Amino acid sequence: MLTLRQLFLANNAQTTNFPLLLEFERAEGIYMYDAQGKPYIDLISGIGVSNLGHSHPRVIQAVKDQADKYMHLMVYGEYVQSPQVLFAQKLVSVLPNNLQSVYFTNSGAEAVEGALKLAKRFTGRQQMIACKNSYHGSTHGALSVMGNEEFKQAYRPLLPGVDFIRFNKIADLERITTQTACVIIETIQGEAGIRVPDAAYLQALRKRCTETGTLLILDEIQAAFGRTGKLFAFEHFGIVPDVLLLAKALGGGMPIGAFITSNAIMDALKENPMLGHITTFGGHPVCCAAGLAALETLLDENLVVQVQQKENLIRQRLVHPSIIEIRGKGLMLAIALESFDLNKKIIDRCIENGVITDWFLHCSDAMRIAPPLIITNEQLEHACEVILEAIDHYS
């Protein structure tokens, strides 16, 4: 009889020739447990998803309660479904006034696709601008605005009319013109290895977009929901986007994304043609119920205000000659090392010793540190000890 691992390799699509092949039977809080009961600290939150940790009781209860009532009823936007309505209302209540219309999608990549279509439809323009080293997803539209040629060259031709500027370079903003439909940018670049822009840059970007009638799309798929020490990362910089992209932690562990904008902009999807974006499972009732419970928990437990102190703890503990720098904000951090080879060895040893971390898609010499926001100081200190031991081992 084949083992679960053998069946995985035989029947599940593989995206690399060297998957991690870790098997977990359950997960709770910051820990994932293998078949032998060994705990592993999830120091990356499933890549930015599990801000509340795994299997939070309020989220689990919301999932059960909604599944008992109904699951899929109709394609998105036709029926009045209370989980969607209540979740959208809660999101709008914690966002600036112009972000008042929520379109729920299946994922972050679909949110990107919907936002790009919306920008072209609303402005009547075709040019789109993104940043070098950006990451917005892997579907064709999202891949078109990815700023790393290595990951997209095999899939050309992609969307025409896409131009790229350098992240955090004010001089490049002159390339935004009255022919530009949108600028799509991560508020803090994630897969580039956590690159935090200057406030002056984002403020200049906001000003340039306003002057040219260009929609500013902020991708906070990784950065939102307290990850950086603010509920939304743009709050650090004194700007507000025209369109906000959310996913990952949005669903409390369930799959869901969203693009959010003003009623006036979103109305462009209603006509010429109508049904400007269609999604069958976007805003699934169970996912919306989970997302609402996750957001309410995040706010009720005041988790966001604890993030800065936890960042400080990490920076104080992770001091080592082999660490070149620590980049990021809050619990969205990158530990820069001298090479991918060293980084990979350290990551592998951390995993062996019960701490899950990884590197970045466009920055392989940096280690990702993005634990659930519920992690305690004691748990963080233990994780830092494991990382330092691994660095010492290979230094």
Short mmCIF file of C-alpha atoms in Angstrom, two decimals:
data_model
loop_
_atom_site.label_atom_id
_atom_site.label_comp_id
_atom_site.label_asym_id
_atom_site.label_seq_id
_atom_site.Cartn_x
_atom_site.Cartn_y
_atom_site.Cartn_z
CA MET A 1 0.00 0.00 0.00
CA LEU A 2 1.38 3.40 -0.98
CA THR A 3 2.15 5.91 1.72
CA LEU A 4 0.54 9.34 1.75
CA ARG A 5 3.84 10.84 0.61
CA GLN A 6 4.05 8.43 -2.34
CA LEU A 7 0.47 9.21 -3.32
CA PHE A 8 1.25 12.93 -3.09
CA LEU A 9 4.17 12.55 -5.48
CA ALA A 10 2.15 10.30 -7.81
CA ASN A 11 -1.13 12.22 -8.05
CA ASN A 12 -0.68 15.80 -6.91
CA ALA A 13 0.77 18.33 -9.33
CA GLN A 14 4.29 19.33 -8.38
CA THR A 15 5.66 22.84 -8.82
CA THR A 16 9.31 21.96 -8.17
CA ASN A 17 11.47 18.86 -8.30
CA PHE A 18 12.25 19.21 -4.61
CA PRO A 19 9.08 19.82 -2.53
CA LEU A 20 9.57 19.99 1.24
CA LEU A 21 7.46 16.85 1.74
CA LEU A 22 6.62 17.73 5.34
CA GLU A 23 3.49 15.94 6.54
CA PHE A 24 1.27 17.59 9.13
CA GLU A 25 -1.73 16.03 10.80
CA ARG A 26 -3.07 19.04 12.67
CA ALA A 27 -2.34 22.67 13.44
CA GLU A 28 -3.27 24.91 16.34
CA GLY A 29 -2.09 28.38 17.31
CA ILE A 30 1.43 29.00 16.01
CA TYR A 31 2.20 25.26 15.76
CA MET A 32 1.84 22.57 13.13
CA TYR A 33 2.19 18.93 14.25
CA ASP A 34 3.53 16.01 12.24
CA ALA A 35 2.40 12.38 12.46
CA GLN A 36 4.70 11.77 15.42
CA GLY A 37 3.29 14.77 17.27
CA LYS A 38 6.41 16.89 16.79
CA PRO A 39 5.50 20.61 16.90
CA TYR A 40 6.82 23.09 14.37
CA ILE A 41 6.55 26.85 14.86
CA ASP A 42 4.98 28.36 11.74
CA LEU A 43 7.21 31.41 11.49
CA ILE A 44 5.78 32.42 8.11
CA SER A 45 2.03 32.08 8.78
CA GLY A 46 1.52 29.93 5.70
CA ILE A 47 3.00 32.88 3.72
CA GLY A 48 1.04 35.66 5.33
CA VAL A 49 -2.27 33.85 5.78
CA SER A 50 -2.56 32.75 9.40
CA ASN A 51 -2.35 36.08 11.24
CA LEU A 52 -4.48 34.58 14.03
CA GLY A 53 -2.57 31.34 13.99
CA HIS A 54 -4.11 28.03 12.99
CA SER A 55 -7.60 26.82 13.90
CA HIS A 56 -8.61 29.87 15.89
CA PRO A 57 -11.77 28.81 17.76
CA ARG A 58 -13.80 31.86 16.70
CA VAL A 59 -12.99 31.27 13.05
CA ILE A 60 -13.69 27.54 13.28
CA GLN A 61 -17.03 28.19 14.94
CA ALA A 62 -17.98 30.72 12.26
CA VAL A 63 -17.16 28.17 9.55
CA LYS A 64 -19.28 25.50 11.24
CA ASP A 65 -22.19 27.84 11.85
CA GLN A 66 -22.29 29.06 8.25
CA ALA A 67 -21.86 25.56 6.76
CA ASP A 68 -24.92 24.51 8.75
CA LYS A 69 -26.95 27.30 7.10
CA TYR A 70 -25.81 27.22 3.48
CA MET A 71 -22.74 27.15 1.29
CA HIS A 72 -22.70 28.07 -2.40
CA LEU A 73 -25.95 29.54 -3.69
CA MET A 74 -25.20 31.60 -6.82
CA VAL A 75 -22.43 33.38 -8.70
CA TYR A 76 -21.11 36.46 -6.91
CA GLY A 77 -23.23 39.61 -6.86
CA GLU A 78 -26.72 38.24 -7.57
CA TYR A 79 -28.14 37.14 -4.22
CA VAL A 80 -28.12 39.04 -0.93
CA GLN A 81 -26.08 36.71 1.27
CA SER A 82 -25.58 37.83 4.85
CA PRO A 83 -21.95 36.64 5.23
CA GLN A 84 -20.90 38.75 2.23
CA VAL A 85 -22.94 41.76 3.30
CA LEU A 86 -21.76 41.75 6.91
CA PHE A 87 -18.13 41.16 5.99
CA ALA A 88 -18.13 43.96 3.41
CA GLN A 89 -19.78 46.29 5.92
CA LYS A 90 -17.11 45.51 8.52
CA LEU A 91 -14.26 46.03 6.06
CA VAL A 92 -15.65 49.35 4.88
CA SER A 93 -16.05 50.49 8.50
CA VAL A 94 -12.29 50.25 9.11
CA LEU A 95 -11.21 51.78 5.78
CA PRO A 96 -11.08 55.37 4.50
CA ASN A 97 -14.34 56.77 3.15
CA ASN A 98 -13.48 56.37 -0.55
CA LEU A 99 -12.96 52.62 -0.11
CA GLN A 100 -16.63 51.79 0.14
CA SER A 101 -17.35 49.09 -2.45
CA VAL A 102 -16.00 45.55 -1.95
CA TYR A 103 -15.76 42.98 -4.72
CA PHE A 104 -14.94 39.57 -3.21
CA THR A 105 -12.84 37.16 -5.27
CA ASN A 106 -11.38 33.67 -4.83
CA SER A 107 -7.80 34.80 -4.30
CA GLY A 108 -5.29 37.60 -4.39
CA ALA A 109 -4.41 36.89 -8.01
CA GLU A 110 -8.06 37.22 -9.01
CA ALA A 111 -8.28 40.48 -7.07
CA VAL A 112 -5.35 41.73 -9.16
CA GLU A 113 -7.05 40.62 -12.37
CA GLY A 114 -10.30 42.36 -11.42
CA ALA A 115 -8.52 45.57 -10.43
CA LEU A 116 -6.53 45.76 -13.67
CA LYS A 117 -9.69 45.29 -15.71
CA LEU A 118 -11.48 47.89 -13.62
CA ALA A 119 -8.71 50.45 -14.11
CA LYS A 120 -8.76 50.06 -17.89
CA ARG A 121 -12.54 50.16 -18.01
CA PHE A 122 -12.92 53.19 -15.72
CA THR A 123 -10.17 55.33 -17.27
CA GLY A 124 -10.52 54.22 -20.88
CA ARG A 125 -6.73 53.95 -20.98
CA GLN A 126 -4.50 50.99 -21.79
CA GLN A 127 -1.10 51.61 -20.22
CA MET A 128 -0.42 50.01 -16.84
CA ILE A 129 2.65 50.62 -14.69
CA ALA A 130 4.14 48.24 -12.12
CA CYS A 131 7.42 48.04 -10.23
CA LYS A 132 10.56 46.05 -10.84
CA ASN A 133 10.83 43.03 -8.53
CA SER A 134 7.11 43.18 -7.80
CA TYR A 135 4.94 40.14 -7.21
CA HIS A 136 1.17 40.20 -7.71
CA GLY A 137 0.30 36.58 -8.49
CA SER A 138 0.74 33.95 -11.19
CA THR A 139 -2.27 34.26 -13.48
CA HIS A 140 -1.64 35.87 -16.88
CA GLY A 141 -2.67 39.40 -15.93
CA ALA A 142 -0.91 39.26 -12.58
CA LEU A 143 2.16 37.75 -14.23
CA SER A 144 2.14 40.62 -16.72
CA VAL A 145 2.70 43.11 -13.89
CA MET A 146 5.28 40.95 -12.12
CA GLY A 147 8.62 42.70 -12.14
CA ASN A 148 10.88 39.67 -12.52
CA GLU A 149 11.58 38.50 -16.05
CA GLU A 150 12.94 35.12 -14.94
CA PHE A 151 9.51 34.02 -13.74
CA LYS A 152 7.55 35.30 -16.73
CA GLN A 153 9.72 34.78 -19.82
CA ALA A 154 8.36 31.28 -20.47
CA TYR A 155 4.76 32.54 -20.65
CA ARG A 156 5.02 35.38 -23.13
CA PRO A 157 3.20 36.96 -24.86
CA LEU A 158 1.58 38.56 -21.83
CA LEU A 159 -0.59 41.67 -21.53
CA PRO A 160 0.58 44.55 -23.74
CA GLY A 161 0.97 48.08 -22.48
CA VAL A 162 2.74 47.27 -19.22
CA ASP A 163 5.69 49.42 -18.19
CA PHE A 164 7.95 49.13 -15.16
CA ILE A 165 9.45 51.68 -12.82
CA ARG A 166 11.95 51.28 -10.00
CA PHE A 167 10.48 50.91 -6.52
CA ASN A 168 11.17 53.86 -4.22
CA LYS A 169 12.70 56.03 -6.99
CA ILE A 170 10.88 59.34 -7.23
CA ALA A 171 12.53 60.23 -10.55
CA ASP A 172 10.73 57.36 -12.29
CA LEU A 173 7.29 58.76 -11.43
CA GLU A 174 7.53 61.09 -14.42
CA ARG A 175 6.73 58.06 -16.56
CA ILE A 176 3.17 58.14 -15.20
CA THR A 177 1.15 60.21 -17.70
CA THR A 178 -2.40 60.99 -18.77
CA GLN A 179 -2.20 57.79 -20.83
CA THR A 180 -1.67 55.62 -17.74
CA ALA A 181 -4.71 53.69 -16.53
CA CYS A 182 -3.16 52.57 -13.25
CA VAL A 183 -0.08 52.10 -11.18
CA ILE A 184 -0.14 48.81 -9.29
CA ILE A 185 2.34 48.65 -6.46
CA GLU A 186 2.89 46.75 -3.23
CA THR A 187 2.76 49.17 -0.32
CA ILE A 188 5.71 47.18 1.03
CA GLN A 189 7.34 44.87 -1.48
CA GLY A 190 7.09 41.27 -0.29
CA GLU A 191 8.81 38.78 -2.57
CA ALA A 192 11.55 41.30 -3.34
CA GLY A 193 12.75 40.59 0.19
CA ILE A 194 10.61 43.05 2.20
CA ARG A 195 11.42 46.49 0.81
CA VAL A 196 9.91 49.39 2.73
CA PRO A 197 9.57 52.62 0.72
CA ASP A 198 10.13 56.13 1.96
CA ALA A 199 6.96 57.99 2.90
CA ALA A 200 8.03 60.78 0.54
CA TYR A 201 8.06 58.32 -2.36
CA LEU A 202 4.56 57.00 -1.78
CA GLN A 203 3.25 60.51 -1.21
CA ALA A 204 4.83 61.66 -4.47
CA LEU A 205 3.34 58.63 -6.21
CA ARG A 206 -0.10 59.45 -4.83
CA LYS A 207 0.27 63.07 -6.01
CA ARG A 208 1.40 62.06 -9.49
CA CYS A 209 -1.50 59.63 -9.91
CA THR A 210 -3.97 62.30 -8.83
CA GLU A 211 -2.47 64.85 -11.25
CA THR A 212 -2.68 62.47 -14.22
CA GLY A 213 -6.04 60.85 -13.40
CA THR A 214 -4.31 57.52 -12.91
CA LEU A 215 -5.76 54.98 -10.48
CA LEU A 216 -3.38 54.03 -7.68
CA ILE A 217 -3.79 50.33 -6.87
CA LEU A 218 -2.13 49.27 -3.62
CA ASP A 219 -1.47 45.56 -3.27
CA GLU A 220 -1.65 44.72 0.44
CA ILE A 221 -2.26 41.04 -0.08
CA GLN A 222 0.67 40.23 2.23
CA ALA A 223 0.88 43.44 4.26
CA ALA A 224 -2.64 44.03 5.59
CA PHE A 225 -4.47 43.08 8.79
CA GLY A 226 -1.89 44.13 11.33
CA ARG A 227 1.10 42.45 9.72
CA THR A 228 3.15 45.69 9.69
CA GLY A 229 1.91 47.17 12.97
CA LYS A 230 -1.01 49.02 11.37
CA LEU A 231 -4.30 47.50 10.32
CA PHE A 232 -3.38 48.45 6.74
CA ALA A 233 0.18 49.21 5.66
CA PHE A 234 -0.73 52.39 3.78
CA GLU A 235 -1.55 53.96 7.16
CA HIS A 236 2.20 54.23 7.81
CA PHE A 237 2.66 56.56 4.86
CA GLY A 238 -0.17 59.08 4.98
CA ILE A 239 -1.77 58.07 1.69
CA VAL A 240 -4.99 56.39 0.54
CA PRO A 241 -5.24 54.29 -2.64
CA ASP A 242 -7.96 54.41 -5.27
CA VAL A 243 -8.13 50.61 -5.22
CA LEU A 244 -6.99 48.31 -2.41
CA LEU A 245 -6.15 44.64 -2.94
CA LEU A 246 -6.56 42.14 -0.10
CA ALA A 247 -6.30 38.37 0.31
CA LYS A 248 -4.21 35.92 2.39
CA ALA A 249 -5.10 36.90 6.00
CA LEU A 250 -8.44 38.27 4.77
CA GLY A 251 -10.09 34.87 5.21
CA GLY A 252 -8.64 33.76 8.53
CA GLY A 253 -7.33 30.62 6.80
CA MET A 254 -10.08 30.27 4.20
CA PRO A 255 -9.50 31.20 0.53
CA ILE A 256 -10.77 34.66 -0.37
CA GLY A 257 -9.55 37.91 -1.92
CA ALA A 258 -11.02 41.33 -2.61
CA PHE A 259 -10.54 44.53 -4.54
CA ILE A 260 -12.04 47.56 -2.87
CA THR A 261 -12.68 51.01 -4.30
CA SER A 262 -15.27 53.79 -4.46
CA ASN A 263 -18.81 53.24 -5.68
CA ALA A 264 -18.16 55.57 -8.61
CA ILE A 265 -15.17 53.56 -9.83
CA MET A 266 -16.68 50.12 -9.15
CA ASP A 267 -19.81 51.08 -11.09
CA ALA A 268 -17.75 50.90 -14.28
CA LEU A 269 -18.17 47.10 -14.14
CA LYS A 270 -21.96 47.39 -14.43
CA GLU A 271 -22.29 48.33 -18.08
CA ASN A 272 -20.67 48.41 -21.51
CA PRO A 273 -20.51 45.49 -20.94
CA MET A 274 -22.50 44.57 -17.89
CA LEU A 275 -21.07 41.82 -15.71
CA GLY A 276 -17.61 43.35 -16.18
CA HIS A 277 -16.11 40.81 -13.81
CA ILE A 278 -17.69 37.44 -13.04
CA THR A 279 -16.70 34.93 -10.38
CA THR A 280 -18.57 31.82 -9.33
CA PHE A 281 -17.02 31.16 -5.94
CA GLY A 282 -15.73 34.63 -5.07
CA GLY A 283 -17.17 35.69 -1.73
CA HIS A 284 -18.08 32.13 -0.79
CA PRO A 285 -20.39 32.36 2.25
CA VAL A 286 -18.21 30.14 4.45
CA CYS A 287 -15.08 32.09 3.54
CA CYS A 288 -16.82 35.40 4.25
CA ALA A 289 -18.06 34.14 7.61
CA ALA A 290 -14.52 33.05 8.48
CA GLY A 291 -13.09 36.37 7.33
CA LEU A 292 -15.54 38.38 9.38
CA ALA A 293 -14.77 36.33 12.48
CA ALA A 294 -11.03 36.78 11.87
CA LEU A 295 -11.30 40.55 11.47
CA GLU A 296 -13.50 40.93 14.53
CA THR A 297 -11.06 38.81 16.55
CA LEU A 298 -8.09 40.86 15.35
CA LEU A 299 -9.84 44.04 16.50
CA ASP A 300 -11.38 42.68 19.71
CA GLU A 301 -8.09 41.21 20.95
CA ASN A 302 -6.18 44.37 20.01
CA LEU A 303 -3.47 42.30 18.36
CA VAL A 304 -2.19 45.05 16.09
CA VAL A 305 -0.81 47.19 18.93
CA GLN A 306 1.44 44.32 20.05
CA VAL A 307 3.21 43.98 16.71
CA GLN A 308 5.75 46.80 17.11
CA GLN A 309 6.99 45.42 20.43
CA LYS A 310 7.41 41.99 18.86
CA GLU A 311 9.37 43.48 15.97
CA ASN A 312 11.64 45.15 18.50
CA LEU A 313 12.19 41.84 20.27
CA ILE A 314 13.21 40.13 17.03
CA ARG A 315 15.63 42.91 16.15
CA GLN A 316 17.15 42.78 19.64
CA ARG A 317 17.55 38.99 19.66
CA LEU A 318 18.69 38.37 16.07
CA VAL A 319 22.11 39.97 16.28
CA HIS A 320 24.87 38.02 14.58
CA PRO A 321 27.91 38.85 12.39
CA SER A 322 26.42 36.75 9.57
CA ILE A 323 23.19 38.80 9.52
CA ILE A 324 23.77 41.67 7.09
CA GLU A 325 20.54 43.52 7.95
CA ILE A 326 16.94 43.07 9.03
CA ARG A 327 14.45 44.76 6.70
CA GLY A 328 10.77 45.36 7.14
CA LYS A 329 8.03 46.61 9.43
CA GLY A 330 6.24 44.84 12.25
CA LEU A 331 6.08 41.10 11.74
CA MET A 332 6.85 41.35 8.02
CA LEU A 333 10.63 41.00 8.11
CA ALA A 334 13.54 39.76 6.02
CA ILE A 335 16.82 38.56 7.50
CA ALA A 336 19.49 39.29 4.89
CA LEU A 337 22.39 36.81 4.68
CA GLU A 338 25.41 36.62 2.42
CA SER A 339 24.13 34.01 -0.05
CA PHE A 340 21.31 31.68 -0.98
CA ASP A 341 23.52 28.70 -0.15
CA LEU A 342 23.97 29.84 3.44
CA ASN A 343 20.34 30.87 3.73
CA LYS A 344 19.10 27.49 2.49
CA LYS A 345 21.31 25.59 4.94
CA ILE A 346 20.10 27.72 7.84
CA ILE A 347 16.46 27.33 6.81
CA ASP A 348 16.81 23.55 6.52
CA ARG A 349 18.38 23.30 9.97
CA CYS A 350 15.65 25.51 11.45
CA ILE A 351 13.02 23.19 10.01
CA GLU A 352 14.83 20.16 11.45
CA ASN A 353 14.72 21.91 14.82
CA GLY A 354 11.04 22.73 14.64
CA VAL A 355 10.90 26.25 13.14
CA ILE A 356 9.39 26.72 9.68
CA THR A 357 10.74 29.58 7.59
CA ASP A 358 11.73 30.10 3.96
CA TRP A 359 13.25 32.54 1.46
CA PHE A 360 11.67 35.00 -0.96
CA LEU A 361 10.74 34.45 -4.57
CA HIS A 362 12.85 37.36 -5.86
CA CYS A 363 15.38 37.46 -3.01
CA SER A 364 16.79 34.04 -2.21
CA ASP A 365 19.53 35.28 0.15
CA ALA A 366 17.03 36.55 2.74
CA MET A 367 14.98 34.60 5.30
CA ARG A 368 11.29 35.35 5.82
CA ILE A 369 10.09 36.14 9.35
CA ALA A 370 6.30 36.58 9.45
CA PRO A 371 4.80 34.64 12.38
CA PRO A 372 1.17 34.71 13.46
CA LEU A 373 0.42 37.92 15.32
CA ILE A 374 -0.64 35.85 18.35
CA ILE A 375 2.89 34.58 18.93
CA THR A 376 4.08 35.25 22.49
CA ASN A 377 7.37 36.84 23.47
CA GLU A 378 8.55 33.50 24.86
CA GLN A 379 7.73 31.70 21.62
CA LEU A 380 9.48 34.40 19.61
CA GLU A 381 12.57 34.16 21.77
CA HIS A 382 12.67 30.40 21.27
CA ALA A 383 12.36 30.81 17.50
CA CYS A 384 15.18 33.35 17.52
CA GLU A 385 17.36 30.93 19.50
CA VAL A 386 16.76 28.23 16.89
CA ILE A 387 17.69 30.63 14.08
CA LEU A 388 20.85 31.79 15.85
CA GLU A 389 21.90 28.21 16.54
CA ALA A 390 21.48 27.40 12.85
CA ILE A 391 23.51 30.46 11.83
CA ASP A 392 26.24 29.54 14.32
CA HIS A 393 26.28 26.00 12.97
CA TYR A 394 27.14 27.17 9.46
CA SER A 395 29.20 30.28 10.24
#
